[in-house]
Short mmCIF file of C-alpha atoms in Angstrom, two decimals:
data_model
loop_
_atom_site.label_atom_id
_atom_site.label_comp_id
_atom_site.label_asym_id
_atom_site.label_seq_id
_atom_site.Cartn_x
_atom_site.Cartn_y
_atom_site.Cartn_z
CA SER C 1 -184.54 69.80 1.90
CA GLY C 2 -182.64 68.77 5.01
CA ASP C 3 -185.74 67.06 6.36
CA ARG C 4 -186.12 64.95 3.23
CA SER C 5 -182.45 63.98 3.22
CA ARG C 6 -182.91 62.64 6.73
CA ALA C 7 -185.95 60.69 5.56
CA ASP C 8 -183.97 59.24 2.68
CA ALA C 9 -181.39 57.96 5.16
CA LEU C 10 -184.06 55.57 6.40
CA LEU C 11 -184.76 54.33 2.89
CA PRO C 12 -181.44 52.79 1.85
CA ALA C 13 -181.03 51.22 -1.53
CA GLU C 14 -180.05 48.00 0.22
CA PRO C 15 -181.79 46.84 3.41
CA CYS C 16 -179.84 47.86 6.51
CA ALA C 17 -177.28 49.82 4.51
CA GLY C 18 -175.13 51.51 7.11
CA GLY C 19 -176.07 49.10 9.89
CA MET C 20 -178.79 49.15 12.53
CA LEU C 21 -180.35 52.51 13.34
CA ARG C 22 -180.72 53.13 17.07
CA GLY C 23 -183.48 55.29 18.46
CA VAL C 24 -185.91 55.95 21.30
CA THR C 25 -189.60 56.42 21.88
CA ALA C 26 -190.07 59.80 23.52
CA GLY C 27 -192.79 62.13 24.72
CA TRP C 28 -193.59 65.38 22.98
CA ASP C 29 -191.66 67.46 25.53
CA GLU C 30 -188.58 65.30 26.02
CA ARG C 31 -186.17 66.91 23.56
CA ALA C 32 -183.70 67.80 26.32
CA LEU C 33 -183.54 64.17 27.45
CA VAL C 34 -183.26 62.96 23.86
CA ASP C 35 -180.28 65.26 23.31
CA GLU C 36 -178.70 64.31 26.63
CA ILE C 37 -178.87 60.60 25.86
CA GLY C 38 -177.61 61.16 22.33
CA ALA C 39 -180.54 59.90 20.25
CA GLN C 40 -180.92 61.02 16.63
CA HIS C 41 -183.82 58.74 15.70
CA VAL C 42 -187.09 59.39 17.55
CA HIS C 43 -190.48 57.73 17.56
CA PHE C 44 -193.65 59.29 18.98
CA TRP C 45 -197.37 59.42 18.23
CA ILE C 46 -199.70 62.05 16.85
CA SER C 47 -202.92 60.62 18.20
CA TRP C 48 -206.32 61.31 16.73
CA ARG C 49 -207.31 62.89 20.05
CA SER C 50 -204.42 65.36 19.87
CA VAL C 51 -205.80 66.75 16.61
CA GLN C 52 -209.53 66.38 17.25
CA PRO C 53 -210.24 66.20 21.01
CA THR C 54 -213.96 65.89 20.29
CA LEU C 55 -216.11 64.75 17.38
CA SER C 56 -219.66 65.93 16.91
CA PRO C 57 -222.43 64.12 15.05
CA PRO C 58 -223.59 64.08 12.33
CA TYR C 59 -220.43 62.39 11.07
CA LEU C 60 -218.97 62.69 7.59
CA ALA C 61 -219.59 59.96 5.06
CA LEU C 62 -216.55 58.56 3.27
CA SER C 63 -217.57 60.38 0.07
CA GLU C 64 -217.40 63.68 1.98
CA VAL C 65 -213.74 63.27 2.88
CA ASP C 66 -212.70 65.26 -0.15
CA GLU C 67 -209.96 67.73 -0.97
CA ALA C 68 -211.80 70.62 0.65
CA ALA C 69 -212.37 68.74 3.90
CA VAL C 70 -208.75 67.56 4.11
CA ALA C 71 -207.37 71.00 3.27
CA SER C 72 -209.60 72.62 5.88
CA LEU C 73 -208.46 70.37 8.71
CA ALA C 74 -204.80 70.29 7.60
CA GLY C 75 -204.75 74.09 7.62
CA ASP C 76 -206.31 74.47 11.07
CA ASN C 77 -203.50 75.91 13.18
CA LYS C 78 -205.49 75.67 16.38
CA ARG C 79 -206.20 71.97 15.93
CA PHE C 80 -202.54 71.21 15.27
CA ALA C 81 -201.01 73.52 17.87
CA GLY C 82 -199.83 70.65 20.08
CA PRO C 83 -198.39 68.45 17.33
CA ASP C 84 -196.83 71.52 15.66
CA ALA C 85 -194.99 72.31 18.88
CA ALA C 86 -193.75 68.72 19.11
CA LEU C 87 -192.48 68.70 15.52
CA GLN C 88 -190.79 72.05 16.05
CA ARG C 89 -189.23 70.81 19.28
CA TYR C 90 -187.74 67.79 17.51
CA GLN C 91 -186.48 69.68 14.48
CA GLY C 92 -183.20 68.14 13.37
CA LYS C 93 -184.11 64.61 14.49
CA THR C 94 -185.17 61.79 12.19
CA LEU C 95 -188.79 61.03 13.04
CA VAL C 96 -191.07 58.03 12.74
CA LEU C 97 -194.56 59.03 13.84
CA GLY C 98 -197.44 56.86 14.98
CA LEU C 99 -200.74 57.47 13.19
CA GLY C 100 -204.26 56.22 13.89
CA SER C 101 -203.88 54.16 17.04
CA GLY C 102 -207.23 52.59 17.93
CA PHE C 103 -206.46 52.55 21.65
CA THR C 104 -209.25 54.16 23.65
CA ASN C 105 -206.91 56.68 25.26
CA ALA C 106 -206.10 58.01 21.76
CA MET C 107 -209.73 58.50 20.72
CA PRO C 108 -211.67 61.78 20.61
CA ASP C 109 -214.56 62.34 22.98
CA ILE C 110 -218.04 62.27 21.50
CA ALA C 111 -219.41 65.78 21.91
CA GLY C 112 -222.41 65.91 24.21
CA SER C 113 -222.03 62.36 25.50
CA ALA C 114 -222.41 61.64 29.17
CA GLY C 115 -219.10 61.34 30.98
CA GLY C 116 -216.90 62.09 28.00
CA GLU C 117 -217.64 58.90 26.06
CA ARG C 118 -214.89 58.09 23.55
CA VAL C 119 -215.23 57.36 19.85
CA THR C 120 -215.20 53.66 18.97
CA PRO C 121 -216.15 51.92 15.72
CA ASP C 122 -219.17 50.34 17.39
CA ARG C 123 -220.33 53.54 19.09
CA ILE C 124 -220.38 55.77 16.00
CA GLY C 125 -220.65 53.03 13.35
CA ARG C 126 -217.86 51.38 11.41
CA ASP C 127 -218.36 53.39 8.22
CA ALA C 128 -218.39 56.64 10.16
CA TYR C 129 -215.25 55.60 12.03
CA ILE C 130 -213.45 54.87 8.75
CA ALA C 131 -214.46 58.22 7.26
CA GLN C 132 -213.45 60.29 10.28
CA LEU C 133 -210.20 58.33 10.61
CA LEU C 134 -209.32 59.02 6.99
CA LEU C 135 -209.89 62.75 7.43
CA TYR C 136 -207.65 62.99 10.50
CA ALA C 137 -204.98 60.78 8.91
CA ARG C 138 -204.78 62.58 5.57
CA ALA C 139 -204.78 65.99 7.24
CA THR C 140 -202.05 64.99 9.68
CA VAL C 141 -199.80 63.46 7.04
CA ARG C 142 -200.34 66.40 4.71
CA ARG C 143 -199.38 68.89 7.40
CA TYR C 144 -196.12 67.11 8.19
CA ARG C 145 -195.07 65.63 4.86
CA GLY C 146 -191.41 66.17 4.12
CA LYS C 147 -190.64 66.38 7.85
CA VAL C 148 -191.16 62.72 8.70
CA ALA C 149 -189.13 59.71 7.60
CA GLY C 150 -191.85 57.15 8.20
CA TRP C 151 -195.33 56.54 9.55
CA GLN C 152 -196.34 53.70 11.83
CA ILE C 153 -199.99 52.97 11.05
CA GLU C 154 -202.19 51.86 13.96
CA ASN C 155 -200.72 50.28 17.10
CA GLU C 156 -200.19 46.53 17.39
CA PRO C 157 -203.32 45.89 15.29
CA ASN C 158 -202.66 42.17 14.98
CA VAL C 159 -203.66 41.79 18.65
CA ALA C 160 -206.48 44.32 18.56
CA ALA C 161 -208.97 41.73 19.81
CA GLU C 162 -206.77 40.69 22.73
CA THR C 163 -206.27 44.25 23.97
CA ILE C 164 -210.00 44.62 24.63
CA ALA C 165 -209.48 42.48 27.73
CA PHE C 166 -206.97 45.02 29.08
CA GLY C 167 -209.38 47.90 28.46
CA TRP C 168 -207.00 49.35 25.89
CA ARG C 169 -209.60 49.08 23.10
CA ALA C 170 -213.38 48.89 23.17
CA GLY C 171 -215.98 47.25 20.96
CA ASP C 172 -216.58 44.11 18.94
CA ALA C 173 -215.28 45.71 15.73
CA TRP C 174 -211.72 45.00 16.86
CA THR C 175 -212.43 41.25 16.82
CA ASP C 176 -213.24 41.43 13.09
CA ARG C 177 -210.04 40.91 11.10
CA ALA C 178 -211.66 42.22 7.92
CA PHE C 179 -212.51 45.49 9.66
CA VAL C 180 -209.01 45.80 11.13
CA ARG C 181 -207.52 45.36 7.66
CA ARG C 182 -209.90 48.01 6.35
CA VAL C 183 -208.56 50.40 9.00
CA LEU C 184 -205.00 49.61 7.97
CA GLU C 185 -205.79 50.12 4.29
CA VAL C 186 -207.31 53.53 5.01
CA LEU C 187 -204.22 54.60 6.94
CA ARG C 188 -201.91 53.18 4.26
CA ASP C 189 -203.81 55.06 1.57
CA ALA C 190 -203.65 58.29 3.59
CA VAL C 191 -199.85 58.10 3.75
CA ARG C 192 -199.44 57.03 0.14
CA SER C 193 -201.61 59.89 -1.12
CA GLU C 194 -200.19 62.62 1.08
CA ASP C 195 -196.52 61.70 1.65
CA PRO C 196 -195.46 59.05 -0.86
CA GLN C 197 -191.75 59.45 -0.10
CA ALA C 198 -192.19 58.40 3.53
CA PHE C 199 -192.09 54.74 4.46
CA ILE C 200 -194.95 52.86 6.11
CA THR C 201 -194.67 50.31 8.89
CA ILE C 202 -196.97 48.37 11.21
CA ASN C 203 -195.68 47.44 14.66
CA PHE C 204 -196.70 43.79 14.88
CA HIS C 205 -197.02 42.60 18.46
CA THR C 206 -194.92 39.43 18.72
CA ASP C 207 -195.56 38.20 22.26
CA ILE C 208 -198.77 36.29 21.42
CA HIS C 209 -199.12 35.63 17.68
CA TYR C 210 -197.59 37.36 14.71
CA GLU C 211 -196.32 35.05 11.97
CA GLN C 212 -199.51 34.74 9.92
CA ASP C 213 -200.29 38.38 10.71
CA ILE C 214 -197.08 39.48 8.98
CA VAL C 215 -197.91 37.32 5.96
CA ASP C 216 -201.47 38.68 5.80
CA TRP C 217 -200.54 42.37 6.08
CA ARG C 218 -197.01 42.71 4.73
CA ASP C 219 -198.40 44.03 1.45
CA LEU C 220 -199.45 47.19 3.31
CA VAL C 221 -195.96 48.17 4.48
CA ASP C 222 -192.47 49.06 3.31
CA ARG C 223 -190.87 48.02 6.61
CA VAL C 224 -192.07 45.19 8.83
CA GLY C 225 -192.09 46.54 12.36
CA ILE C 226 -192.19 44.35 15.44
CA ASP C 227 -192.80 45.00 19.13
CA ALA C 228 -191.15 42.53 21.50
CA TYR C 229 -191.51 42.31 25.27
CA PRO C 230 -190.42 38.77 26.12
CA ASN C 231 -190.08 39.61 29.82
CA TYR C 232 -193.56 41.08 30.11
CA VAL C 233 -194.73 38.55 32.72
CA LEU C 234 -191.55 37.81 34.66
CA GLY C 235 -188.38 39.81 35.08
CA LYS C 236 -185.97 36.91 34.96
CA PRO C 237 -184.31 35.16 33.37
CA LEU C 238 -183.70 37.80 30.73
CA GLN C 239 -185.22 36.76 27.39
CA THR C 240 -183.33 39.00 24.96
CA ALA C 241 -182.52 36.01 22.77
CA ARG C 242 -186.23 35.77 21.99
CA VAL C 243 -186.16 39.27 20.52
CA ALA C 244 -183.42 38.16 18.16
CA GLU C 245 -185.40 35.03 17.28
CA ARG C 246 -188.42 37.15 16.38
CA VAL C 247 -186.29 39.40 14.20
CA ARG C 248 -184.99 36.40 12.31
CA ARG C 249 -188.48 34.92 11.95
CA ALA C 250 -189.95 38.23 10.81
CA ARG C 251 -187.19 38.56 8.20
CA ALA C 252 -188.10 35.14 6.86
CA LEU C 253 -191.74 36.21 6.52
CA ALA C 254 -191.23 39.77 5.31
CA ASP C 255 -190.82 38.93 1.62
CA GLY C 256 -187.66 41.00 1.33
CA ARG C 257 -188.80 43.96 3.42
CA PRO C 258 -186.42 45.20 6.10
CA VAL C 259 -187.40 44.43 9.69
CA ILE C 260 -187.32 47.14 12.35
CA ILE C 261 -187.98 46.87 16.08
CA MET C 262 -190.44 49.65 16.82
CA GLU C 263 -190.63 48.80 20.51
CA THR C 264 -188.77 46.73 23.02
CA GLY C 265 -188.20 47.46 26.66
CA TYR C 266 -187.76 46.15 30.16
CA PRO C 267 -189.27 47.70 33.30
CA SER C 268 -187.33 48.33 36.49
CA ALA C 269 -190.21 47.23 38.76
CA PRO C 270 -192.15 45.63 40.39
CA THR C 271 -189.32 43.85 42.14
CA ALA C 272 -191.64 41.06 43.33
CA SER C 273 -191.84 39.88 39.70
CA GLY C 274 -188.07 39.84 39.28
CA TYR C 275 -187.60 43.26 37.69
CA SER C 276 -184.82 45.59 38.78
CA GLU C 277 -182.78 48.51 37.55
CA ALA C 278 -179.77 46.24 37.20
CA ASN C 279 -181.71 43.79 35.04
CA GLN C 280 -183.00 46.66 32.90
CA ALA C 281 -179.43 47.76 32.25
CA ARG C 282 -178.40 44.21 31.31
CA TYR C 283 -181.40 43.90 28.99
CA ILE C 284 -180.35 47.06 27.15
CA ASP C 285 -176.80 45.79 26.64
CA GLU C 286 -177.98 42.44 25.35
CA VAL C 287 -180.94 43.41 23.19
CA PHE C 288 -179.13 45.99 21.06
CA ALA C 289 -176.25 43.61 20.35
CA GLN C 290 -178.45 40.60 19.65
CA ALA C 291 -180.94 42.51 17.48
CA ARG C 292 -178.08 43.85 15.37
CA ASP C 293 -176.64 40.39 14.91
CA ALA C 294 -180.09 39.04 13.96
CA GLY C 295 -180.39 41.57 11.13
CA ALA C 296 -182.73 44.21 12.52
CA CYS C 297 -182.46 47.44 10.54
CA ALA C 298 -183.52 49.65 13.45
CA LEU C 299 -184.32 49.43 17.15
CA TYR C 300 -186.33 52.02 19.10
CA TRP C 301 -186.07 51.70 22.87
CA PHE C 302 -189.35 52.05 24.79
CA LYS C 303 -188.88 54.46 26.55
CA LEU C 304 -187.10 57.34 28.35
CA THR C 305 -189.61 58.22 31.06
CA SER C 306 -192.64 56.57 32.65
CA PRO C 307 -194.99 57.35 35.55
CA GLU C 308 -192.88 55.49 38.15
CA ASP C 309 -196.07 55.12 40.19
CA ALA C 310 -197.43 51.65 40.95
CA GLY C 311 -201.01 52.87 41.09
CA SER C 312 -201.26 54.79 37.84
CA ALA C 313 -201.67 51.98 35.32
CA GLU C 314 -202.34 48.28 35.03
CA PRO C 315 -200.53 45.95 34.88
CA PRO C 316 -198.13 47.66 37.35
CA LEU C 317 -195.04 47.04 35.21
CA GLU C 318 -196.49 49.50 32.65
CA ASN C 319 -195.39 52.27 35.02
CA TYR C 320 -191.66 51.48 34.96
CA TRP C 321 -190.38 51.31 31.38
CA GLY C 322 -188.33 54.49 31.65
CA VAL C 323 -184.64 54.90 32.41
CA VAL C 324 -185.29 58.05 34.46
CA ARG C 325 -186.67 57.92 38.01
CA ALA C 326 -189.59 59.98 39.27
CA ASP C 327 -187.18 62.46 40.91
CA ALA C 328 -185.45 62.95 37.51
CA THR C 329 -182.32 61.05 38.52
CA LYS C 330 -181.07 58.41 36.14
CA LYS C 331 -181.36 54.66 36.53
CA ALA C 332 -178.48 52.36 35.69
CA GLY C 333 -180.11 51.77 32.30
CA TRP C 334 -179.61 55.41 31.30
CA ALA C 335 -175.86 55.03 30.91
CA ARG C 336 -176.25 51.68 29.15
CA LEU C 337 -178.82 53.09 26.73
CA ARG C 338 -176.63 56.09 26.01
CA ALA C 339 -173.75 53.74 25.23
CA ALA C 340 -175.95 51.53 23.04
CA LEU C 341 -177.18 54.52 21.05
CA ALA C 342 -173.64 55.76 20.56
CA ALA C 343 -172.31 52.37 19.47
CA GLY C 344 -173.45 52.84 15.88
CA PRO C 345 -173.86 49.99 13.41
#
């Protein structure tokens, strides 16, 4: 099918055949912006919460996640109404979808809990978490197989423990490397069983530690993904050369697997930390060129839009990744990103 031929384009016989793919991370309803900026390759998430907003005890055991259970959830049109609309909206684009992020904002609510308590491995039990995760993952991949080039499993799992401090994850389970690997294996197995032609990647966070993480988990993936935000603390000087360094290091550790940049970005504010729209535009120019020269096989820019509101997230820079302002006008980075996407290999 046409969808599968697009997927095959991301699985070249030789790594990086055809040069570096250039894409964007986008929201479910941003197809018009994606077309306007000229992106063919798109990355977004189908969170657990978007398929199962709530989970009710008693929870399934792993042995109960059988063909009947997977088929039932995969065939539930109501559960998948939102993701279905997103996939339909992006028809004709080459998609890499995020699956199974353990971030708290991606988790279902626990039915009947006070204040909408979210699912965590500690709250419902690690075995129960694994079983429910497998059901959602297999059902999601089954529903969209043949329409997706690749699946990113989890979200920066190598720094799962560190993200607890930011409130992005909850529970001691995320400090247990053996448990995190078990999560990754479950997600890997879900993709392998339901959509074996799609590729699998993990987006390794590279701003704290990553080298041993790649070595430990590279057997789970077809593509080694990295996330790189070298200017996360200060806006200047621009640190795009560090992104290229991480690409080269990841290639050395990947045991022959192609390396793709699943996320990199630069916020336009807060200005007190040295960020600006002009610096964002410069970062875009530099990072695409340097990543290509370092041997990255793909780069997805994070992202097109963001809240543009200093009070809506912490740290404040998390509100300014986009290249579109709150009033829908374009920042200087918009034109530079459009040019970078159009530049080809």
